[in-house]
């Protein structure tokens, strides 16, 4: 008779603990993200479609459920529950908030709840930095421009800088002049002496940048002219809905996951609807990691990451295990009230 599996202890992990674990370990996070993309590409994951909870009385807001399971040496299941309320920005608080639930691979019992906005931002930024490195043709771009100046833009810049990128110029554009200036102040205070330029238009920023990061809350395309990209920059389409289909059709397109990206009126989804096919997709980041995609120098390269829940699960497990090894997990005693099928007590 096989031994009865034990119910794992349940831990609550704060945002401060998450930040403490991840700060200074950006290279390890980048390596973990690359490992998870490889596991996902080889079929060692389950990443079903995200579920969008929307509200008729709050049309700009949504809460998204991302269930996922990742294999490898530490197989883990779980769920990210992340809200996006753009109206928060006017109140001076972040747009997104999130929690992450990790489930035991053997029993299915949840064993941790983590504050996850930092995990979500970190895995997004690490994914962007990994893509920027692997999609650079020849030398890394040195003129970088940010369209959108919130938390994700800050994290992308941080992960680029923490993984060895240097810049000749940093460009900034935001519909809010106040937000643009605040982000410019942040960039000026960051290590390095690259000049920071606040651009008055998206066109001005794009044409002045060799690496363009879109990190906005745009719901529909606002960049339509392929001529703005005639200098063939690398584009990190992190916010997914800024670019009109015509931009993608004139570019080399790399996605994190084809099925996930082609939904919810993302720019790749709109391109599929316009053309009626997926011929404009050149491959996934996993294909690039495996050396199966050539990146021509005479076209822009656009990376469109929908954001895979398996990245959150793996990074959350990394944080949990680091805290456990250091004896810093805060367990909730008695969280599971009945742990015997028949209500028997022991002791």
CSV table of C-alpha atoms in Angstrom, one decimal:
chain,number,residue,atom,x,y,z
A,1,UNK,CA,0.0,0.0,0.0
A,2,UNK,CA,1.5,3.3,-1.0
A,3,UNK,CA,1.9,5.9,1.7
A,4,UNK,CA,-0.8,8.6,2.0
A,5,UNK,CA,0.4,11.9,0.6
A,6,UNK,CA,0.8,14.6,3.2
A,7,UNK,CA,-1.0,17.9,3.0
A,8,UNK,CA,1.6,20.6,2.5
A,9,UNK,CA,1.8,23.6,4.8
A,10,UNK,CA,0.3,26.8,3.4
A,11,UNK,CA,2.4,29.9,3.2
A,12,UNK,CA,1.6,33.6,2.4
A,13,UNK,CA,4.4,35.5,0.7
A,14,UNK,CA,4.3,39.3,0.6
A,15,UNK,CA,5.3,41.7,-2.1
A,16,UNK,CA,8.2,42.8,0.0
A,17,UNK,CA,9.5,39.3,0.3
A,18,UNK,CA,9.1,38.8,-3.5
A,19,UNK,CA,11.1,41.9,-4.2
A,20,UNK,CA,13.7,41.0,-1.7
A,21,UNK,CA,14.3,37.6,-3.4
A,22,UNK,CA,14.3,38.9,-7.0
A,23,UNK,CA,16.3,42.0,-6.6
A,24,UNK,CA,19.9,41.4,-7.6
A,25,UNK,CA,19.0,38.1,-9.2
A,26,UNK,CA,17.8,39.4,-12.6
A,27,UNK,CA,20.2,37.1,-14.5
A,28,UNK,CA,18.9,34.1,-12.7
A,29,UNK,CA,15.3,35.2,-13.5
A,30,UNK,CA,16.2,35.6,-17.2
A,31,UNK,CA,17.8,32.1,-17.2
A,32,UNK,CA,14.6,30.7,-15.6
A,33,UNK,CA,12.4,32.4,-18.2
A,34,UNK,CA,14.5,30.9,-21.0
A,35,UNK,CA,14.3,27.4,-19.3
A,36,UNK,CA,10.5,27.7,-19.1
A,37,UNK,CA,10.1,28.8,-22.7
A,38,UNK,CA,12.2,25.7,-23.6
A,39,UNK,CA,10.0,23.4,-21.5
A,40,UNK,CA,6.9,25.0,-23.0
A,41,UNK,CA,8.2,24.6,-26.5
A,42,UNK,CA,9.0,21.0,-25.9
A,43,UNK,CA,5.5,20.2,-24.5
A,44,UNK,CA,6.4,20.0,-20.8
A,45,UNK,CA,3.7,22.4,-19.8
A,46,UNK,CA,0.0,23.0,-19.8
A,47,UNK,CA,-1.0,26.6,-20.5
A,48,UNK,CA,-4.8,26.8,-21.4
A,49,UNK,CA,-6.4,30.0,-22.6
A,50,UNK,CA,-6.6,32.9,-20.1
A,51,UNK,CA,-10.1,33.7,-18.8
A,52,UNK,CA,-11.1,37.4,-19.0
A,53,UNK,CA,-13.6,38.6,-16.4
A,54,UNK,CA,-15.1,41.9,-17.7
A,55,UNK,CA,-17.6,44.3,-16.3
A,56,UNK,CA,-20.5,46.1,-18.1
A,57,UNK,CA,-20.3,49.0,-15.6
A,58,UNK,CA,-16.5,49.2,-15.8
A,59,UNK,CA,-15.6,48.6,-19.5
A,60,UNK,CA,-12.0,49.6,-19.2
A,61,UNK,CA,-11.3,47.1,-16.3
A,62,UNK,CA,-10.7,43.4,-16.3
A,63,UNK,CA,-9.5,40.6,-14.1
A,64,UNK,CA,-7.7,37.7,-15.8
A,65,UNK,CA,-7.2,34.2,-14.6
A,66,UNK,CA,-4.1,32.4,-16.0
A,67,UNK,CA,-4.1,28.7,-15.0
A,68,UNK,CA,-0.9,26.8,-15.9
A,69,UNK,CA,1.3,23.8,-15.1
A,70,UNK,CA,5.0,23.6,-15.7
A,71,UNK,CA,7.1,20.5,-15.7
A,72,UNK,CA,10.9,20.1,-15.3
A,73,UNK,CA,12.8,19.3,-12.1
A,74,UNK,CA,10.2,21.1,-9.9
A,75,UNK,CA,6.8,20.5,-11.5
A,76,UNK,CA,4.2,22.9,-10.2
A,77,UNK,CA,0.6,23.8,-11.0
A,78,UNK,CA,-1.1,27.1,-10.2
A,79,UNK,CA,-3.1,30.2,-11.1
A,80,UNK,CA,-2.4,33.8,-11.5
A,81,UNK,CA,-5.3,36.2,-10.8
A,82,UNK,CA,-4.4,39.6,-12.1
A,83,UNK,CA,-6.6,42.7,-12.3
A,84,UNK,CA,-6.1,45.6,-14.7
A,85,UNK,CA,-8.0,48.8,-13.7
A,86,UNK,CA,-6.6,51.7,-15.8
A,87,UNK,CA,-8.5,54.2,-13.8
A,88,UNK,CA,-6.2,53.5,-10.9
A,89,UNK,CA,-3.5,55.5,-12.6
A,90,UNK,CA,-5.4,58.8,-12.1
A,91,UNK,CA,-5.5,58.0,-8.4
A,92,UNK,CA,-1.8,57.5,-8.2
A,93,UNK,CA,-1.8,53.8,-7.7
A,94,UNK,CA,-0.6,51.0,-10.1
A,95,UNK,CA,-3.0,49.8,-12.7
A,96,UNK,CA,-2.5,46.1,-12.0
A,97,UNK,CA,-2.6,44.0,-8.9
A,98,UNK,CA,-2.3,40.3,-8.6
A,99,UNK,CA,-2.0,37.2,-6.5
A,100,UNK,CA,-0.5,33.8,-7.4
A,101,UNK,CA,-1.6,30.5,-6.1
A,102,UNK,CA,0.8,27.5,-6.3
A,103,UNK,CA,-0.5,24.0,-6.1
A,104,UNK,CA,1.3,20.8,-5.0
A,105,UNK,CA,2.0,18.6,-8.0
A,106,UNK,CA,1.1,15.4,-6.1
A,107,UNK,CA,-1.9,16.3,-3.9
A,108,UNK,CA,-3.2,19.3,-5.7
A,109,UNK,CA,-3.3,21.2,-2.4
A,110,UNK,CA,-2.4,24.9,-2.7
A,111,UNK,CA,0.8,25.5,-0.7
A,112,UNK,CA,1.4,29.2,-1.3
A,113,UNK,CA,-0.3,32.5,-2.0
A,114,UNK,CA,2.1,35.2,-3.3
A,115,UNK,CA,1.6,38.8,-4.0
A,116,UNK,CA,2.2,38.7,-7.8
A,117,UNK,CA,2.3,42.1,-9.4
A,118,UNK,CA,6.1,42.1,-8.9
A,119,UNK,CA,6.3,38.5,-10.2
A,120,UNK,CA,4.2,39.4,-13.2
A,121,UNK,CA,6.2,42.5,-14.0
A,122,UNK,CA,9.5,40.7,-13.5
A,123,UNK,CA,8.6,37.8,-15.8
A,124,UNK,CA,7.3,40.2,-18.4
A,125,UNK,CA,10.5,42.3,-18.2
A,126,UNK,CA,12.8,39.2,-18.2
A,127,UNK,CA,10.9,37.8,-21.3
A,128,UNK,CA,11.4,41.2,-23.0
A,129,UNK,CA,15.1,41.3,-22.1
A,130,UNK,CA,15.6,37.7,-23.3
A,131,UNK,CA,13.8,38.5,-26.6
A,132,UNK,CA,15.8,41.7,-27.0
A,133,UNK,CA,19.0,39.7,-26.6
A,134,UNK,CA,18.1,36.8,-28.9
A,135,UNK,CA,16.4,38.9,-31.6
A,136,UNK,CA,19.2,41.5,-31.9
A,137,UNK,CA,20.8,41.1,-35.3
A,138,UNK,CA,24.6,41.5,-34.8
A,139,UNK,CA,25.3,44.1,-32.1
A,140,UNK,CA,22.7,45.1,-29.5
A,141,UNK,CA,20.7,48.2,-30.2
A,142,UNK,CA,21.9,51.2,-28.2
A,143,UNK,CA,19.2,53.8,-28.9
A,144,UNK,CA,16.1,52.6,-26.9
A,145,UNK,CA,12.7,54.2,-26.8
A,146,UNK,CA,9.8,53.6,-24.5
A,147,UNK,CA,6.2,54.2,-25.6
A,148,UNK,CA,4.3,54.1,-22.3
A,149,UNK,CA,6.0,55.0,-19.0
A,150,UNK,CA,4.4,52.9,-16.3
A,151,UNK,CA,5.6,50.1,-14.1
A,152,UNK,CA,6.2,47.6,-17.0
A,153,UNK,CA,8.4,50.1,-18.8
A,154,UNK,CA,10.4,50.7,-15.6
A,155,UNK,CA,10.9,46.9,-15.1
A,156,UNK,CA,11.9,46.3,-18.8
A,157,UNK,CA,14.5,49.1,-18.5
A,158,UNK,CA,15.8,47.6,-15.2
A,159,UNK,CA,16.1,44.1,-16.6
A,160,UNK,CA,17.9,45.3,-19.7
A,161,UNK,CA,20.3,47.3,-17.6
A,162,UNK,CA,20.8,44.5,-15.0
A,163,UNK,CA,21.6,42.0,-17.7
A,164,UNK,CA,24.4,44.0,-19.3
A,165,UNK,CA,22.7,46.4,-21.7
A,166,UNK,CA,24.2,49.9,-22.2
A,167,UNK,CA,22.7,52.8,-24.1
A,168,UNK,CA,23.7,55.8,-26.1
A,169,UNK,CA,20.2,57.4,-25.8
A,170,UNK,CA,17.0,56.8,-23.9
A,171,UNK,CA,13.8,58.0,-25.4
A,172,UNK,CA,10.4,58.5,-23.7
A,173,UNK,CA,6.9,59.1,-25.0
A,174,UNK,CA,3.6,59.1,-23.2
A,175,UNK,CA,0.2,60.7,-23.8
A,176,UNK,CA,0.6,62.2,-20.3
A,177,UNK,CA,3.4,64.7,-20.2
A,178,UNK,CA,3.5,64.4,-16.4
A,179,UNK,CA,4.1,60.6,-16.6
A,180,UNK,CA,6.7,61.1,-19.4
A,181,UNK,CA,8.6,63.6,-17.3
A,182,UNK,CA,8.4,61.4,-14.2
A,183,UNK,CA,9.8,58.4,-16.1
A,184,UNK,CA,12.5,60.5,-17.6
A,185,UNK,CA,13.5,61.6,-14.1
A,186,UNK,CA,13.7,57.9,-13.1
A,187,UNK,CA,15.9,57.1,-16.1
A,188,UNK,CA,18.1,60.1,-15.4
A,189,UNK,CA,18.6,58.8,-11.8
A,190,UNK,CA,19.4,55.3,-12.9
A,191,UNK,CA,23.0,54.1,-13.4
A,192,UNK,CA,24.6,55.2,-16.6
A,193,UNK,CA,25.1,58.6,-18.3
A,194,UNK,CA,23.0,58.1,-21.5
A,195,UNK,CA,21.0,61.2,-22.3
A,196,UNK,CA,17.2,61.0,-21.8
A,197,UNK,CA,15.0,62.6,-24.4
A,198,UNK,CA,11.2,63.2,-24.0
A,199,UNK,CA,9.6,63.0,-27.4
A,200,UNK,CA,6.4,64.8,-28.2
A,201,UNK,CA,5.0,62.1,-30.5
A,202,UNK,CA,5.2,58.3,-31.0
A,203,UNK,CA,6.6,58.9,-34.6
A,204,UNK,CA,9.4,61.0,-33.3
A,205,UNK,CA,10.4,58.4,-30.7
A,206,UNK,CA,10.1,55.4,-33.1
A,207,UNK,CA,12.2,57.0,-35.9
A,208,UNK,CA,14.9,57.9,-33.3
A,209,UNK,CA,15.1,54.4,-31.7
A,210,UNK,CA,16.7,51.1,-32.7
A,211,UNK,CA,14.9,49.3,-29.9
A,212,UNK,CA,11.3,50.3,-29.3
A,213,UNK,CA,9.4,49.1,-26.2
A,214,UNK,CA,5.6,49.4,-26.3
A,215,UNK,CA,4.3,49.3,-22.7
A,216,UNK,CA,1.0,51.1,-22.8
A,217,UNK,CA,-2.7,50.4,-21.9
A,218,UNK,CA,-3.9,51.0,-25.4
A,219,UNK,CA,-6.9,48.9,-26.4
A,220,UNK,CA,-6.7,49.6,-30.1
A,221,UNK,CA,-3.9,50.4,-32.5
A,222,UNK,CA,-2.6,54.0,-32.6
A,223,UNK,CA,0.5,53.4,-34.7
A,224,UNK,CA,-0.4,52.9,-38.4
A,225,UNK,CA,2.4,54.0,-40.7
A,226,UNK,CA,5.0,51.3,-41.6
A,227,UNK,CA,7.3,54.1,-42.9
A,228,UNK,CA,8.0,55.0,-39.2
A,229,UNK,CA,9.9,51.6,-39.0
A,230,UNK,CA,11.8,52.0,-42.3
A,231,UNK,CA,15.1,51.9,-40.3
A,232,UNK,CA,14.2,48.3,-39.3
A,233,UNK,CA,14.3,48.5,-35.5
A,234,UNK,CA,13.7,45.7,-33.0
A,235,UNK,CA,10.2,46.2,-31.5
A,236,UNK,CA,9.1,44.7,-28.2
A,237,UNK,CA,5.3,44.7,-28.6
A,238,UNK,CA,4.7,44.1,-24.9
A,239,UNK,CA,1.3,45.8,-24.6
A,240,UNK,CA,0.2,44.0,-27.8
A,241,UNK,CA,-2.4,46.4,-29.1
A,242,UNK,CA,-0.5,49.5,-30.2
A,243,UNK,CA,0.5,48.4,-33.7
A,244,UNK,CA,-1.9,48.3,-36.7
A,245,UNK,CA,-1.8,45.1,-38.8
A,246,UNK,CA,0.0,46.9,-41.6
A,247,UNK,CA,3.1,47.3,-39.3
A,248,UNK,CA,3.2,43.6,-38.6
A,249,UNK,CA,2.7,42.6,-42.2
A,250,UNK,CA,5.8,44.6,-43.1
A,251,UNK,CA,7.9,43.0,-40.3
A,252,UNK,CA,9.4,39.8,-39.2
A,253,UNK,CA,7.0,38.5,-36.4
A,254,UNK,CA,8.1,36.4,-33.4
A,255,UNK,CA,5.5,35.4,-30.8
A,256,UNK,CA,5.8,33.7,-27.5
A,257,UNK,CA,2.9,31.4,-28.3
A,258,UNK,CA,0.9,31.5,-31.5
A,259,UNK,CA,-2.5,30.3,-30.1
A,260,UNK,CA,-2.4,32.6,-27.2
A,261,UNK,CA,-1.4,35.7,-29.2
A,262,UNK,CA,-4.0,35.3,-31.8
A,263,UNK,CA,-7.0,36.3,-29.6
A,264,UNK,CA,-8.5,39.2,-27.8
A,265,UNK,CA,-7.9,41.7,-30.7
A,266,UNK,CA,-4.1,41.9,-30.2
A,267,UNK,CA,-2.1,43.3,-33.1
A,268,UNK,CA,-1.3,39.8,-34.4
A,269,UNK,CA,-4.9,38.8,-34.0
A,270,UNK,CA,-6.0,41.8,-36.1
A,271,UNK,CA,-3.4,40.9,-38.7
A,272,UNK,CA,-4.8,37.4,-38.9
A,273,UNK,CA,-8.3,38.8,-39.3
A,274,UNK,CA,-7.2,41.1,-42.0
A,275,UNK,CA,-5.3,38.5,-44.1
A,276,UNK,CA,-7.3,35.4,-43.2
A,277,UNK,CA,-4.1,33.4,-42.5
A,278,UNK,CA,-1.1,33.2,-40.3
A,279,UNK,CA,1.6,33.4,-42.9
A,280,UNK,CA,2.9,36.7,-41.4
A,281,UNK,CA,4.2,34.7,-38.3
A,282,UNK,CA,7.8,33.7,-38.7
A,283,UNK,CA,8.1,31.7,-35.5
A,284,UNK,CA,8.1,31.7,-31.7
A,285,UNK,CA,10.8,32.7,-29.3
A,286,UNK,CA,11.4,29.0,-28.7
A,287,UNK,CA,12.0,28.6,-32.4
A,288,UNK,CA,14.6,31.4,-32.2
A,289,UNK,CA,16.2,29.7,-29.1
A,290,UNK,CA,16.4,26.5,-31.1
A,291,UNK,CA,18.0,28.2,-34.1
A,292,UNK,CA,15.1,27.5,-36.4
A,293,UNK,CA,14.4,31.1,-37.5
A,294,UNK,CA,16.6,33.5,-39.5
A,295,UNK,CA,16.1,37.2,-38.8
A,296,UNK,CA,16.6,39.3,-41.9
A,297,UNK,CA,18.3,42.7,-41.5
A,298,UNK,CA,16.0,44.4,-44.1
A,299,UNK,CA,12.8,44.3,-42.1
A,300,UNK,CA,11.7,45.4,-38.6
A,301,UNK,CA,11.5,42.5,-36.1
A,302,UNK,CA,8.5,42.6,-33.8
A,303,UNK,CA,8.2,40.4,-30.7
A,304,UNK,CA,4.7,40.0,-29.4
A,305,UNK,CA,4.4,38.2,-26.1
A,306,UNK,CA,0.9,37.4,-24.8
A,307,UNK,CA,2.4,36.5,-21.5
A,308,UNK,CA,2.4,32.8,-20.5
A,309,UNK,CA,1.1,31.7,-17.1
A,310,UNK,CA,3.8,29.0,-16.9
A,311,UNK,CA,6.4,31.9,-16.4
A,312,UNK,CA,4.5,33.1,-13.4
A,313,UNK,CA,4.2,29.7,-11.9
A,314,UNK,CA,7.9,28.9,-12.3
A,315,UNK,CA,9.0,32.3,-11.0
A,316,UNK,CA,6.6,32.0,-8.0
A,317,UNK,CA,8.0,28.6,-7.2
A,318,UNK,CA,11.6,30.1,-7.4
A,319,UNK,CA,10.6,32.7,-4.9
A,320,UNK,CA,8.9,30.2,-2.6
A,321,UNK,CA,11.8,27.8,-2.6
A,322,UNK,CA,14.4,30.5,-1.9
A,323,UNK,CA,12.4,31.7,1.1
A,324,UNK,CA,11.9,28.1,2.3
A,325,UNK,CA,15.7,27.5,2.0
A,326,UNK,CA,16.4,30.6,4.0
A,327,UNK,CA,13.8,29.7,6.7
A,328,UNK,CA,11.7,32.8,5.9
A,329,UNK,CA,8.3,31.3,4.9
A,330,UNK,CA,5.3,32.5,6.9
A,331,UNK,CA,3.0,29.5,7.2
A,332,UNK,CA,-0.6,29.8,8.2
A,333,UNK,CA,-1.1,27.2,10.8
A,334,UNK,CA,-4.4,25.3,10.5
A,335,UNK,CA,-5.3,26.8,7.1
A,336,UNK,CA,-6.7,23.4,6.1
A,337,UNK,CA,-9.1,22.6,8.8
A,338,UNK,CA,-9.9,19.0,7.9
A,339,UNK,CA,-7.0,17.0,6.6
A,340,UNK,CA,-8.5,13.5,7.1
A,341,UNK,CA,-11.1,12.2,4.7
A,342,UNK,CA,-13.2,10.9,7.6
A,343,UNK,CA,-12.7,13.7,10.0
A,344,UNK,CA,-10.5,11.7,12.3
A,345,UNK,CA,-8.1,13.5,14.6
A,346,UNK,CA,-4.6,12.4,15.5
A,347,UNK,CA,-2.3,12.9,18.5
